CSV table of C-alpha atoms and ligand atoms in Angstrom, one decimal:
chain,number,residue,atom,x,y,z
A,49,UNK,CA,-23.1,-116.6,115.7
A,50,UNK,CA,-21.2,-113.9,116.4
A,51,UNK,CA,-19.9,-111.8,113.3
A,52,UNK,CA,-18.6,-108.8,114.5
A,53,UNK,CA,-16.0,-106.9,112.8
A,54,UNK,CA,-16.8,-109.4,109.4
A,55,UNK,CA,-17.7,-107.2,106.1
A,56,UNK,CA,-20.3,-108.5,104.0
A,57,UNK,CA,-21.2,-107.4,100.4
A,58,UNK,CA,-24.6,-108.6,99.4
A,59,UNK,CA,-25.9,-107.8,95.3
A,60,UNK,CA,-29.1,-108.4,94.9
A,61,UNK,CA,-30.3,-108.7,91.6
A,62,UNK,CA,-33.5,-108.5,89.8
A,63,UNK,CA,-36.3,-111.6,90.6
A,64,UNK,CA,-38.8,-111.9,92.8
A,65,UNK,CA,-37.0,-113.5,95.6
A,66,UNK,CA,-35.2,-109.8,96.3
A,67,UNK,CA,-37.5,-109.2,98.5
A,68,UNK,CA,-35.8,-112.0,100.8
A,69,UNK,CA,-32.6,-110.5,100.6
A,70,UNK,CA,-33.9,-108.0,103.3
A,71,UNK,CA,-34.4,-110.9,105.5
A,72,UNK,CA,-30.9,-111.9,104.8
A,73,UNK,CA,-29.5,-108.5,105.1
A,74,UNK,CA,-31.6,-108.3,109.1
A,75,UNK,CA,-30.2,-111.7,109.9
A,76,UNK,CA,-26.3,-110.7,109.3
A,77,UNK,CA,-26.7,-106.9,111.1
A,78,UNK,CA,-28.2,-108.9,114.3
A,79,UNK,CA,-25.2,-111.2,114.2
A,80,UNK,CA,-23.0,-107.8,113.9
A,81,UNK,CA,-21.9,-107.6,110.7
A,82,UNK,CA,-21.3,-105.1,108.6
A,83,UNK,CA,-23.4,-105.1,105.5
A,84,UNK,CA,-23.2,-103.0,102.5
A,85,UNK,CA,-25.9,-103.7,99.6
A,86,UNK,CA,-25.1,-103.4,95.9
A,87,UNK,CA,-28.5,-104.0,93.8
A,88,UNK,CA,-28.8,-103.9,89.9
A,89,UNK,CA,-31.1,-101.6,87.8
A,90,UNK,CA,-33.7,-104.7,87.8
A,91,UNK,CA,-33.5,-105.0,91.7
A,92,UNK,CA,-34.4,-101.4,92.5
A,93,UNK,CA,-37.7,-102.1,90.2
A,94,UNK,CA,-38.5,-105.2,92.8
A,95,UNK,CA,-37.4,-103.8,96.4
A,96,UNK,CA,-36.7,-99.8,96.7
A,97,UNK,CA,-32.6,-98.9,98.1
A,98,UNK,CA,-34.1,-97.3,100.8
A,99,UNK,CA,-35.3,-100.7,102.3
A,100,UNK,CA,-31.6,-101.6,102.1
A,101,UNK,CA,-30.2,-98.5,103.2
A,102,UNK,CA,-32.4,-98.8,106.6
A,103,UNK,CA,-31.7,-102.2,107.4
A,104,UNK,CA,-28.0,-102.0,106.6
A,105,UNK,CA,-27.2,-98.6,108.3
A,106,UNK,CA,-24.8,-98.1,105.2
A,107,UNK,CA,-25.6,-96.7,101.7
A,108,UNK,CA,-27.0,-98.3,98.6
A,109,UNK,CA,-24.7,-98.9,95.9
A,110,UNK,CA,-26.8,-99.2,92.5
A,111,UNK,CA,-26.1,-99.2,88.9
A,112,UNK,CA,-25.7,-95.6,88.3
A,113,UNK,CA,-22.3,-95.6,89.1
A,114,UNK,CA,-22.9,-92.4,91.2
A,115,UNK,CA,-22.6,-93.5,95.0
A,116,UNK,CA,-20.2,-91.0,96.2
A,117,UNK,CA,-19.2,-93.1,99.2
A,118,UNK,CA,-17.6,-95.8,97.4
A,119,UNK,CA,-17.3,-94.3,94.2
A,120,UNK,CA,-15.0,-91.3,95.2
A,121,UNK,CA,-12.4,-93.9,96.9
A,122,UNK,CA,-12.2,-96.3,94.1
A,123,UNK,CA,-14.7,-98.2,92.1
A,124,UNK,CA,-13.3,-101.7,93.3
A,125,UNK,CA,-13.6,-100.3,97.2
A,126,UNK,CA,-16.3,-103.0,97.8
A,127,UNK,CA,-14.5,-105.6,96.2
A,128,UNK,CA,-11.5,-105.0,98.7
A,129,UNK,CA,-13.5,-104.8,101.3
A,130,UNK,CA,-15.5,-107.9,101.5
A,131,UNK,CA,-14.9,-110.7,103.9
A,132,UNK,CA,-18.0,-112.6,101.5
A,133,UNK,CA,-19.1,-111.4,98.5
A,134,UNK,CA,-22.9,-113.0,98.5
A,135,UNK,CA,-25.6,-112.4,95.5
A,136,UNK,CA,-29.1,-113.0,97.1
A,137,UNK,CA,-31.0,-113.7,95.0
A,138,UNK,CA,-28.6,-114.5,92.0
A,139,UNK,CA,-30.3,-114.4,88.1
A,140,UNK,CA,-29.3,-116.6,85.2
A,141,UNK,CA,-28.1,-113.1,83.9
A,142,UNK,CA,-25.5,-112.6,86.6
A,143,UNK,CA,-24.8,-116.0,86.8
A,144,UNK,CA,-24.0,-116.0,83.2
A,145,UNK,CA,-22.1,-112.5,83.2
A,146,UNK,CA,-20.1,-113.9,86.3
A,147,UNK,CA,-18.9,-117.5,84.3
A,148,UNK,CA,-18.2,-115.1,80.8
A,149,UNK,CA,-16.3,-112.1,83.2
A,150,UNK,CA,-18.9,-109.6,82.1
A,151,UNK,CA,-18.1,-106.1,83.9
A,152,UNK,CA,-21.3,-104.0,82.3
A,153,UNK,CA,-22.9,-102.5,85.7
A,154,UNK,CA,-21.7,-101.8,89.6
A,155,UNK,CA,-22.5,-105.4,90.8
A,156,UNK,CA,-20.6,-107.3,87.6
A,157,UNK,CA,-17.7,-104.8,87.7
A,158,UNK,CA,-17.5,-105.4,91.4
A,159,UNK,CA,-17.6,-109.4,91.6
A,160,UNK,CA,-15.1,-109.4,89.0
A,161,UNK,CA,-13.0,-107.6,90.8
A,162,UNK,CA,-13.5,-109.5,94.2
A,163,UNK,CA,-10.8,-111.7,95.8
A,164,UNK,CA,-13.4,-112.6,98.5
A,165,UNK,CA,-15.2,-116.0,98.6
A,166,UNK,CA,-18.4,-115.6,96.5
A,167,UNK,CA,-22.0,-117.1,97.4
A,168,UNK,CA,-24.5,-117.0,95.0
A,169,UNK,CA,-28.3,-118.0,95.6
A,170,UNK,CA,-29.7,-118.4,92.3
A,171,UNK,CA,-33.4,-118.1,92.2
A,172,UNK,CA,-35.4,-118.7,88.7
A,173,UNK,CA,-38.1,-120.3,86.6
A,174,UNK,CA,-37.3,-124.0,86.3
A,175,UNK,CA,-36.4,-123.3,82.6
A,176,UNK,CA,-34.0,-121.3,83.3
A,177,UNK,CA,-32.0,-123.3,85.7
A,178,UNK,CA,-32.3,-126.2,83.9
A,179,UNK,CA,-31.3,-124.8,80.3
A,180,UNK,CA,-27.8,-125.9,79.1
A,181,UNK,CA,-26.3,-122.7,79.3
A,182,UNK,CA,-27.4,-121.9,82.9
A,183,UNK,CA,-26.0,-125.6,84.1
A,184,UNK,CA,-22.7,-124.8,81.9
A,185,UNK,CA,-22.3,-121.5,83.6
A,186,UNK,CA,-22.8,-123.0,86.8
A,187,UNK,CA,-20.1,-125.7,86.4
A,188,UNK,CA,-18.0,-123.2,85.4
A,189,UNK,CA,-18.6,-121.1,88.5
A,190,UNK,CA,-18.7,-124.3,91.0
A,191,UNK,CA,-15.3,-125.4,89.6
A,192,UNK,CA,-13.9,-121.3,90.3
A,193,UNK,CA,-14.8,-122.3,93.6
A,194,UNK,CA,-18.1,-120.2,94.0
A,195,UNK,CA,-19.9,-121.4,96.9
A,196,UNK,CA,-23.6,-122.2,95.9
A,197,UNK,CA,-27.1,-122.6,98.0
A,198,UNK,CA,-29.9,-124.2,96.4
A,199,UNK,CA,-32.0,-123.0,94.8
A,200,UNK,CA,-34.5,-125.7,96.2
A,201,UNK,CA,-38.2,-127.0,94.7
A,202,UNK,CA,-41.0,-125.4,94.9
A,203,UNK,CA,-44.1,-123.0,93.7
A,204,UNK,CA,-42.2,-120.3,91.4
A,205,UNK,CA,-43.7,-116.5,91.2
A,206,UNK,CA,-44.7,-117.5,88.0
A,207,UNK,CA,-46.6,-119.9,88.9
A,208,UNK,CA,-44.5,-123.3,87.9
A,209,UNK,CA,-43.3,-125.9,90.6
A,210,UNK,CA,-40.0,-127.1,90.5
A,211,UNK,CA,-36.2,-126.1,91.6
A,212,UNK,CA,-35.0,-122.5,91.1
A,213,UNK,CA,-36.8,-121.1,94.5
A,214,UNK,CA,-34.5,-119.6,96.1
A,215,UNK,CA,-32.9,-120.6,99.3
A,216,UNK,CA,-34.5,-119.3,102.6
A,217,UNK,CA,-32.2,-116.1,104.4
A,218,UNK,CA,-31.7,-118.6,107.1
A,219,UNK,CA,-30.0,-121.1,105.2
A,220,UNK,CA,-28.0,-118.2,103.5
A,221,UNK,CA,-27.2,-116.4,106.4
A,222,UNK,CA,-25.1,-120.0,107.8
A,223,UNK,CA,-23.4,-120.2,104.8
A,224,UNK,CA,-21.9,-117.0,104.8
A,225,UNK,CA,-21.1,-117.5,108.7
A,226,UNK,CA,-19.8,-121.1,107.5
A,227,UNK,CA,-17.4,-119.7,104.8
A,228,UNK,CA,-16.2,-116.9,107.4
A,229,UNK,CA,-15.7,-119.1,110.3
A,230,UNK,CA,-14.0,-121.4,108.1
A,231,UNK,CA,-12.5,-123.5,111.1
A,232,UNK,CA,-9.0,-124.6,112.0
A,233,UNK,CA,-10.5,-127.6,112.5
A,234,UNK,CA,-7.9,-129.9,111.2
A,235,UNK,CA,-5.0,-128.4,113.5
A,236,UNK,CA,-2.9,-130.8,115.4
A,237,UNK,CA,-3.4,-133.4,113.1
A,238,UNK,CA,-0.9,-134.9,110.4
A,239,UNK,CA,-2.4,-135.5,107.1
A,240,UNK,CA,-0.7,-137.3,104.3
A,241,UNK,CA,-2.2,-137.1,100.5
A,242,UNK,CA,-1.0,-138.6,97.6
A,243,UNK,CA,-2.1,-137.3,93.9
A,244,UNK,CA,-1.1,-137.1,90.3
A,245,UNK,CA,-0.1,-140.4,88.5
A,246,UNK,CA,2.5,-142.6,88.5
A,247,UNK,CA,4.9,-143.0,85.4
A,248,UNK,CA,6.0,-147.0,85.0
A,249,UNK,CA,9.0,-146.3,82.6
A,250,UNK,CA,8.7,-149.1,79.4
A,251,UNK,CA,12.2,-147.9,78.0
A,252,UNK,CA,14.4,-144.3,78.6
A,253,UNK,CA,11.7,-142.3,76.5
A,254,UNK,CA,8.1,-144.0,77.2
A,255,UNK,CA,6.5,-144.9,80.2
A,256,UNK,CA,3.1,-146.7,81.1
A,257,UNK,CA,0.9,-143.4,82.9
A,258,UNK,CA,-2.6,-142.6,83.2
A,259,UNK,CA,-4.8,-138.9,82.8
A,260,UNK,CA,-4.6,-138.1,86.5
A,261,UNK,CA,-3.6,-134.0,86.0
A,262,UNK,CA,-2.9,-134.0,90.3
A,263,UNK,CA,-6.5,-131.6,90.9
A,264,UNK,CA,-8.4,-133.8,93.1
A,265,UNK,CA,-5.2,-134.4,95.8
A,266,UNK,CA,-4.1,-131.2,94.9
A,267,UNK,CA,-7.1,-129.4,96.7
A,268,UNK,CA,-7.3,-132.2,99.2
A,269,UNK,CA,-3.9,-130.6,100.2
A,270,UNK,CA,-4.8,-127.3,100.0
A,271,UNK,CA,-8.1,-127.7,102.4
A,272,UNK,CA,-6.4,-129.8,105.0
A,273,UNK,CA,-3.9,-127.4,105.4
A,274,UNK,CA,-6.0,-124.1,105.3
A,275,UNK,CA,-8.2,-125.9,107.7
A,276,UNK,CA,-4.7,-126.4,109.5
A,277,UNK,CA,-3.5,-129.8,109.1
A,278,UNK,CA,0.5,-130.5,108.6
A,279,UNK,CA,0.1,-131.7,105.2
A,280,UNK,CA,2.7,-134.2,103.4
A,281,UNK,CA,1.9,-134.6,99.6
A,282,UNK,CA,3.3,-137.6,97.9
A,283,UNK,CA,3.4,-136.8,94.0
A,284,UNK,CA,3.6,-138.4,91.1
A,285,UNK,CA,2.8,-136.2,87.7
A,286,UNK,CA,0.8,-133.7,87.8
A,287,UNK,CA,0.1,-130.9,84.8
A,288,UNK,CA,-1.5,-128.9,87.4
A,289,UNK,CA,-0.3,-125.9,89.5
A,290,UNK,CA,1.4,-127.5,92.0
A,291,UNK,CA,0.1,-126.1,96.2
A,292,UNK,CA,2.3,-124.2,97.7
A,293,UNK,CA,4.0,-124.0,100.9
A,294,UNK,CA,3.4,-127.5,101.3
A,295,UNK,CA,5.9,-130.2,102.1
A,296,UNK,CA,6.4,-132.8,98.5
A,297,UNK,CA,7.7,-135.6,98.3
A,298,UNK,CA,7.8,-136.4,94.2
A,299,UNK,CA,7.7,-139.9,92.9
A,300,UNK,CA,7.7,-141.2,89.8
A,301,UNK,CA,6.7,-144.5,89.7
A,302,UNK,CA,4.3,-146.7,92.4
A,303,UNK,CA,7.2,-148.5,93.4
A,304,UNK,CA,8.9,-145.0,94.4
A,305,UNK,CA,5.2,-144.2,95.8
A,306,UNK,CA,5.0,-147.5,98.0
A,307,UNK,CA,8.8,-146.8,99.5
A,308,UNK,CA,7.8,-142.8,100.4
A,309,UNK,CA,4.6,-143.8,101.8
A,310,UNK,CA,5.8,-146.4,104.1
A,311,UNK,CA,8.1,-144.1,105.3
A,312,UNK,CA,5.8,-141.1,106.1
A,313,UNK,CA,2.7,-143.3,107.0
A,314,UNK,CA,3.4,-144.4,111.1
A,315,UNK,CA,3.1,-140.6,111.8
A,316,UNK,CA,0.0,-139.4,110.1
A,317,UNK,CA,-3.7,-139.3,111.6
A,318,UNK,CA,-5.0,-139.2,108.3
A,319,UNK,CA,-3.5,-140.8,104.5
A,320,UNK,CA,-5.8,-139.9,101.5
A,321,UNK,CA,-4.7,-142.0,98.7
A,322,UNK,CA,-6.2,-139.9,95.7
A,323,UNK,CA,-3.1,-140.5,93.1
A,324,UNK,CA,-3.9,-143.0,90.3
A,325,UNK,CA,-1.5,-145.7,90.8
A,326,UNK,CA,-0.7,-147.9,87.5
A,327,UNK,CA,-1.4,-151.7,88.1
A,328,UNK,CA,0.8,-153.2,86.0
A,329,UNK,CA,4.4,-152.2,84.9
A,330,UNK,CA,7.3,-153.3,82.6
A,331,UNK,CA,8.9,-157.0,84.0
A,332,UNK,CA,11.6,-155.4,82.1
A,333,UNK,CA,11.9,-151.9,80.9
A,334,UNK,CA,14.8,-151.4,77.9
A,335,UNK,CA,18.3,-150.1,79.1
A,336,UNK,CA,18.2,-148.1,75.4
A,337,UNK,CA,15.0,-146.6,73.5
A,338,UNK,CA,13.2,-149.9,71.5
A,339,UNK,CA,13.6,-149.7,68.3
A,340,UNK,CA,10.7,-150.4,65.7
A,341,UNK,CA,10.5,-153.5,64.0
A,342,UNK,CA,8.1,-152.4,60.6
A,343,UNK,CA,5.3,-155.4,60.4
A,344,UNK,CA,6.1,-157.0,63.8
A,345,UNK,CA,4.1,-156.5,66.7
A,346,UNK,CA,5.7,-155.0,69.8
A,347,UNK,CA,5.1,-157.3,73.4
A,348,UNK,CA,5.8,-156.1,76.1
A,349,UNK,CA,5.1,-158.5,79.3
A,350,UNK,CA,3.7,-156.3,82.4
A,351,UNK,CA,4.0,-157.8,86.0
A,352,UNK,CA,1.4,-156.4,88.6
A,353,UNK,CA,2.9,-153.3,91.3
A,354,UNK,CA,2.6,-153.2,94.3
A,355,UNK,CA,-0.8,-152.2,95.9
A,356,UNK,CA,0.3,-149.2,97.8
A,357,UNK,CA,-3.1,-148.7,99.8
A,358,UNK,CA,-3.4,-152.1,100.7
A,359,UNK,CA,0.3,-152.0,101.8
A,360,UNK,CA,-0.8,-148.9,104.1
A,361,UNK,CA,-3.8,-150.7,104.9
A,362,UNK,CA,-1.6,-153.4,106.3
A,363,UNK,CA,-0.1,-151.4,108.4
A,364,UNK,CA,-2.5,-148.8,109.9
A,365,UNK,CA,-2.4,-148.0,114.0
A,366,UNK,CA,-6.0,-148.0,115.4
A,367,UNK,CA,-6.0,-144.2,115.8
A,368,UNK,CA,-5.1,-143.7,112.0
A,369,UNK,CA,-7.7,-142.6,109.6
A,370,UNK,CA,-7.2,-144.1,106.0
A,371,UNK,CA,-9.3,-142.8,102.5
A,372,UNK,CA,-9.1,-144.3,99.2
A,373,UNK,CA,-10.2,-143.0,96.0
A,374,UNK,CA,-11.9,-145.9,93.4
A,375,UNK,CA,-11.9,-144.6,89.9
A,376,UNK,CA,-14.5,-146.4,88.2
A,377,UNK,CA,-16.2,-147.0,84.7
A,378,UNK,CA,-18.8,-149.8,85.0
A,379,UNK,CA,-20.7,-151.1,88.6
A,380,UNK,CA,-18.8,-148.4,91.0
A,381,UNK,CA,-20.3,-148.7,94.0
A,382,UNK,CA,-19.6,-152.5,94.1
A,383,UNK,CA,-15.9,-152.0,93.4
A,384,UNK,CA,-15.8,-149.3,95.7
A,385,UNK,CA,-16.9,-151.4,98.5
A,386,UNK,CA,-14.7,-154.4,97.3
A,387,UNK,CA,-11.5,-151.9,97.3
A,388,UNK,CA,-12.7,-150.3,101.2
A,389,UNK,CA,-12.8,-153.9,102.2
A,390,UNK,CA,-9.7,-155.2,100.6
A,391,UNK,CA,-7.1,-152.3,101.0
A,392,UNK,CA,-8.5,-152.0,105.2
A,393,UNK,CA,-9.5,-149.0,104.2
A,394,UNK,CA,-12.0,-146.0,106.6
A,395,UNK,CA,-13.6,-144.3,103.4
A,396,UNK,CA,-13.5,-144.7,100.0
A,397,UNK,CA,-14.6,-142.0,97.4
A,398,UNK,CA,-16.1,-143.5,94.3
A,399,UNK,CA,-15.9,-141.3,91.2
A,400,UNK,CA,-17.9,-142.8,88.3
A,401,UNK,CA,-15.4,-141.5,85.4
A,402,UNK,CA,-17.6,-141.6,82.4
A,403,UNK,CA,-19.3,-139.0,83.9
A,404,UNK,CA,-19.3,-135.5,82.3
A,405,UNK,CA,-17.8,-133.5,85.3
A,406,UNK,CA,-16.5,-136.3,87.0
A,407,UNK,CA,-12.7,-137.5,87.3
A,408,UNK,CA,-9.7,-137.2,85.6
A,409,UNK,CA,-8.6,-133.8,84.8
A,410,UNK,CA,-11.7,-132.1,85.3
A,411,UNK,CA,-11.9,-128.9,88.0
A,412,UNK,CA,-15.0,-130.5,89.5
A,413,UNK,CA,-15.7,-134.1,90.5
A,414,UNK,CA,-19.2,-136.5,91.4
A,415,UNK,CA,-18.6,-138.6,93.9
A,416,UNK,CA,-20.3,-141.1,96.2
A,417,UNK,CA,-18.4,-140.9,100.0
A,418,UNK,CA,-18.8,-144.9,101.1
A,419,UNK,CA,-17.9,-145.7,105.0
A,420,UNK,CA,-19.1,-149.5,106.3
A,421,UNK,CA,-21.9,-147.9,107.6
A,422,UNK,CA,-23.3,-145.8,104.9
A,423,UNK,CA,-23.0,-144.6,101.4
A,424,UNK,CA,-23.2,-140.4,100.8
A,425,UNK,CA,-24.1,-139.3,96.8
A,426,UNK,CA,-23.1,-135.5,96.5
A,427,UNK,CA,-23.9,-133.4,93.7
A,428,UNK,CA,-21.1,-132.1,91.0
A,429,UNK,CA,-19.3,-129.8,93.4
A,430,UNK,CA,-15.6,-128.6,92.5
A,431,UNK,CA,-12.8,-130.7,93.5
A,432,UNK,CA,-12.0,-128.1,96.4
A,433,UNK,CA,-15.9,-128.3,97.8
A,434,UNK,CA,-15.6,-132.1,97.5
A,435,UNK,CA,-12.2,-132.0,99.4
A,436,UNK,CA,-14.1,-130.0,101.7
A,437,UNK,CA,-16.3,-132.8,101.9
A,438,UNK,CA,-14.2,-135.3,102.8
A,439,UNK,CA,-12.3,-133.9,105.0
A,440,UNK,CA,-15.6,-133.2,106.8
A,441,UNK,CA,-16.6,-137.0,106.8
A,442,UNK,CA,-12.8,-137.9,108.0
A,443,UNK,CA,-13.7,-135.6,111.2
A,444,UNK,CA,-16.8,-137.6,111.5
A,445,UNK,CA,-15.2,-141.1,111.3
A,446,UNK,CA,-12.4,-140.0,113.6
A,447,UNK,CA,-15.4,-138.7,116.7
A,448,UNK,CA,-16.7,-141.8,116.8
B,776,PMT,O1,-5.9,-136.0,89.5
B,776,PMT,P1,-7.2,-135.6,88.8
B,776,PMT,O2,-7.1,-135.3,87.4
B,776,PMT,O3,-7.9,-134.5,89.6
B,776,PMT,O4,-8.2,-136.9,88.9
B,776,PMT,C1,-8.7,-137.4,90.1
B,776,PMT,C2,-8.7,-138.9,90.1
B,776,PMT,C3,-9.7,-139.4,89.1
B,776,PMT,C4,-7.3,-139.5,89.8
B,776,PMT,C5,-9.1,-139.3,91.6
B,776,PMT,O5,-10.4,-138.7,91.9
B,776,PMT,C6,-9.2,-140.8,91.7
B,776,PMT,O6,-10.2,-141.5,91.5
B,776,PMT,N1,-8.0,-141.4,92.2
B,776,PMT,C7,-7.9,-142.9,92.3
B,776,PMT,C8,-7.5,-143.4,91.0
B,776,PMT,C9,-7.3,-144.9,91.0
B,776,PMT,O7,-6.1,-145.3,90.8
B,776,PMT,O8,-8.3,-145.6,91.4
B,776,PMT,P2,-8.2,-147.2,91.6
B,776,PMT,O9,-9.6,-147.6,91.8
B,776,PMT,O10,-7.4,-147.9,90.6
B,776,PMT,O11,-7.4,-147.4,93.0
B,776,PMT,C10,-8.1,-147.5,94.2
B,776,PMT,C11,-7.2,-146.9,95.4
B,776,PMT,O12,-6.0,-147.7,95.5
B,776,PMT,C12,-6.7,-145.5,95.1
B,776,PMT,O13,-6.8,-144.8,96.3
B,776,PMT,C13,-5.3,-145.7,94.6
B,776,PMT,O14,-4.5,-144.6,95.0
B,776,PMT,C14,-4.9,-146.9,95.3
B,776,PMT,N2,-3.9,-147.8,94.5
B,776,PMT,C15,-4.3,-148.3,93.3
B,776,PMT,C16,-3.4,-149.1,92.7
B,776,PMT,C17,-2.2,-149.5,93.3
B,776,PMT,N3,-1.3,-150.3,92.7
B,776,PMT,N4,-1.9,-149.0,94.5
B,776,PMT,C18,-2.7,-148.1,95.1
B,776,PMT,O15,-2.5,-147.7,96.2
């Protein structure tokens, strides 16, 4: 792949795997880019600058803060820079520095600074990256939206098997080309997304709602339209920050859902139903705020609302791609695969929401992608990497 003209800011830190990060650093000058090497203290004791330096073409930046080319400019030059920040390989140590927003060296103090995507490619004894604080600091860096490869299984320097080896540079090098390539591959098309939760009002003050915070359509919306889609969002409430420069259609309650989705649905390619709709609402909600009765129990008699996916469902044109979420607690595949069936649906996303990680108002999400013809587990990923995701399967259902 051509990557001429695209700036790529590789730290390499201090494990045995540096040593790859030549190989990574000869694959991405081949393809044209322009490199430029940060390495920690640690990492000049594994692989010496000078390797860098020659394969690069462009000076070493290390920890003593005294590389005139940068440093004279400014010491976040690098950070501005960069089309994709990429540590190869990455240590629990800056892995951990990076979730806390430790600036203590060149390569910290230049991440933190960064508004370029970030790749890491962590590389450690199995202990390592499977200790609590390691997998906590990597949730918190998936759901920031780092991008992540591997690290995979294998014989460790130290002599252990298991994961933490890191990724090979060839695999590296097509994820950096992936996240600066990122394709336009959604333009022309007309997606419609719905998120957040509907409010099914019980009297003027109280209302029947549900955890959804509006995340997971949220970034839904966000991807299809970098990847550029015209994107309609249907939404109910949300407590998160709200996309912008996207067209919103707010709703309150699935009744007010169903009537702006049947409007907006005959012109989409694509409707991905991510919202969590309430079942049930008031038969009939007070005129004036109910008043308590001390020792008598309050009933209130719910009658079932409308299923707004299997309304859409109803309708869908052949050429029209339909997704529904399934939030689920107990047998989720199952139900999944009931609600893909019964709602005429292309895909549904199972999310198993006991999980830690997984579902409501979380900034990442576990999900299992379920078509008629197969069933796809992914790993924790952040809601933006499983909309990602999703939008990559949608492509998929609509080649065929
Ligand atoms: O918003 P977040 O905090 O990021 O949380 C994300 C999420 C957990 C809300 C999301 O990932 C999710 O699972 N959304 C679907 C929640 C849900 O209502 O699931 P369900 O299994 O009850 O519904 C199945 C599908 O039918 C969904 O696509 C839902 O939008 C739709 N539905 C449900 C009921 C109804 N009356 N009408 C519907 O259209």
């Amino acid at each position: 792949m051509d990557l001429t003209g695209r700036k790529i800011v590789l730290g390499v830190t201090g494990g045995i795997a540096a040593y790859k990060s030549a190989e990574v650093v000869s694959r991405l000058r081949h393809s044209g880019a322009e490199v430029h090497v940060i390495m920690t203290a640690n990492a000049a004791k594994f692989i010496a600058p000078l390797t860098f330096q020659t394969l690069s073409a462009n000076p070493v930046v290390t920890d003593t803060f005294a590389a005139p080319e940068y440093w004279n400019v400014e010491h976040v030059a690098l950070a501005k820079l960069a089309d994709v920040f990429a540590v190869v390989p990455a240590t629990a140590n800056i892995l951990a520095k990076m979730a806390c927003g430790i600036a203590d060296d060149m390569l910290s103090t230049t991440l933190l600074a960064t508004k370029a995507p970030v790749l890491v490619a962590p590389a450690m004894n199995t202990g390592m990256w499977t200790a609590d604080a390691t997998k906590r600091n990597m949730e918190i860096l998936r759901a920031r939206g780092v991008h992540v490869v591997g690290p995979g299984c294998g014989m460790l320097a130290c002599g252990d098997e298991g994961d933490g080896r890191m990724s090979e540079p060839a695999e590296i090098v097509s994820r950096i080309e992936e996240i600066l390539l990122k394709k336009q591959d959604l333009q022309g098309l007309k997606v419609l997304v719905t998120a957040g939760a509907t409010r099914e009002r019980l009297d003027p003050v109280r209302f029947l709602t549900n955890d959804s915070s509006g995340k997971m359509g949220f970034a839904l919306a966000e991807a299809a339209r970098e990847r550029g889609a015209d994107v309609t969002l249907v939404k109910g409430n949300t407590t998160a920050k709200v996309p912008e420069n996207i067209r919103i259609e707010e709703i309150e309650s699935a009744n007010e859902m169903l009537q702006a989705m049947q409007k907006a649905a005959p012109e989409q390619d694509v409707i991905i139903q991510a919202a969590a709709v309430a079942d049930y609402r008031a038969a009939n909600p007070a005129k004036t705020k109910i008043k308590k009765k001390a020792g008598e129990p309050l009933v209130i008699t719910l009658e079932e609302n409308p299923d707004i996916a299997k309304a859409i469902g109803a309708m869908k044109q052949p050429e029209q791609t339909l997704v529904g979420f399934a939030a689920e607690t107990n047998d989720v595949i199952r139900h999944a695969k009931q609600k893909l069936a019964s709602k005429n649906l292309d895909m549904i996303v199972a999310n198993d929401v006991t999980k830690p990680g997984a579902g409501f108002n979380t900034d990442t999400n576990i999900v299992t992608l379920i078509t008629k013809e197969k069933e796809e587990d992914l790993p924790m990923m952040s809601k933006r990497e499983v909309a990602d995701a999703i939008l990559d399967r949608i492509l998929e259902i609509r080649r065929k």
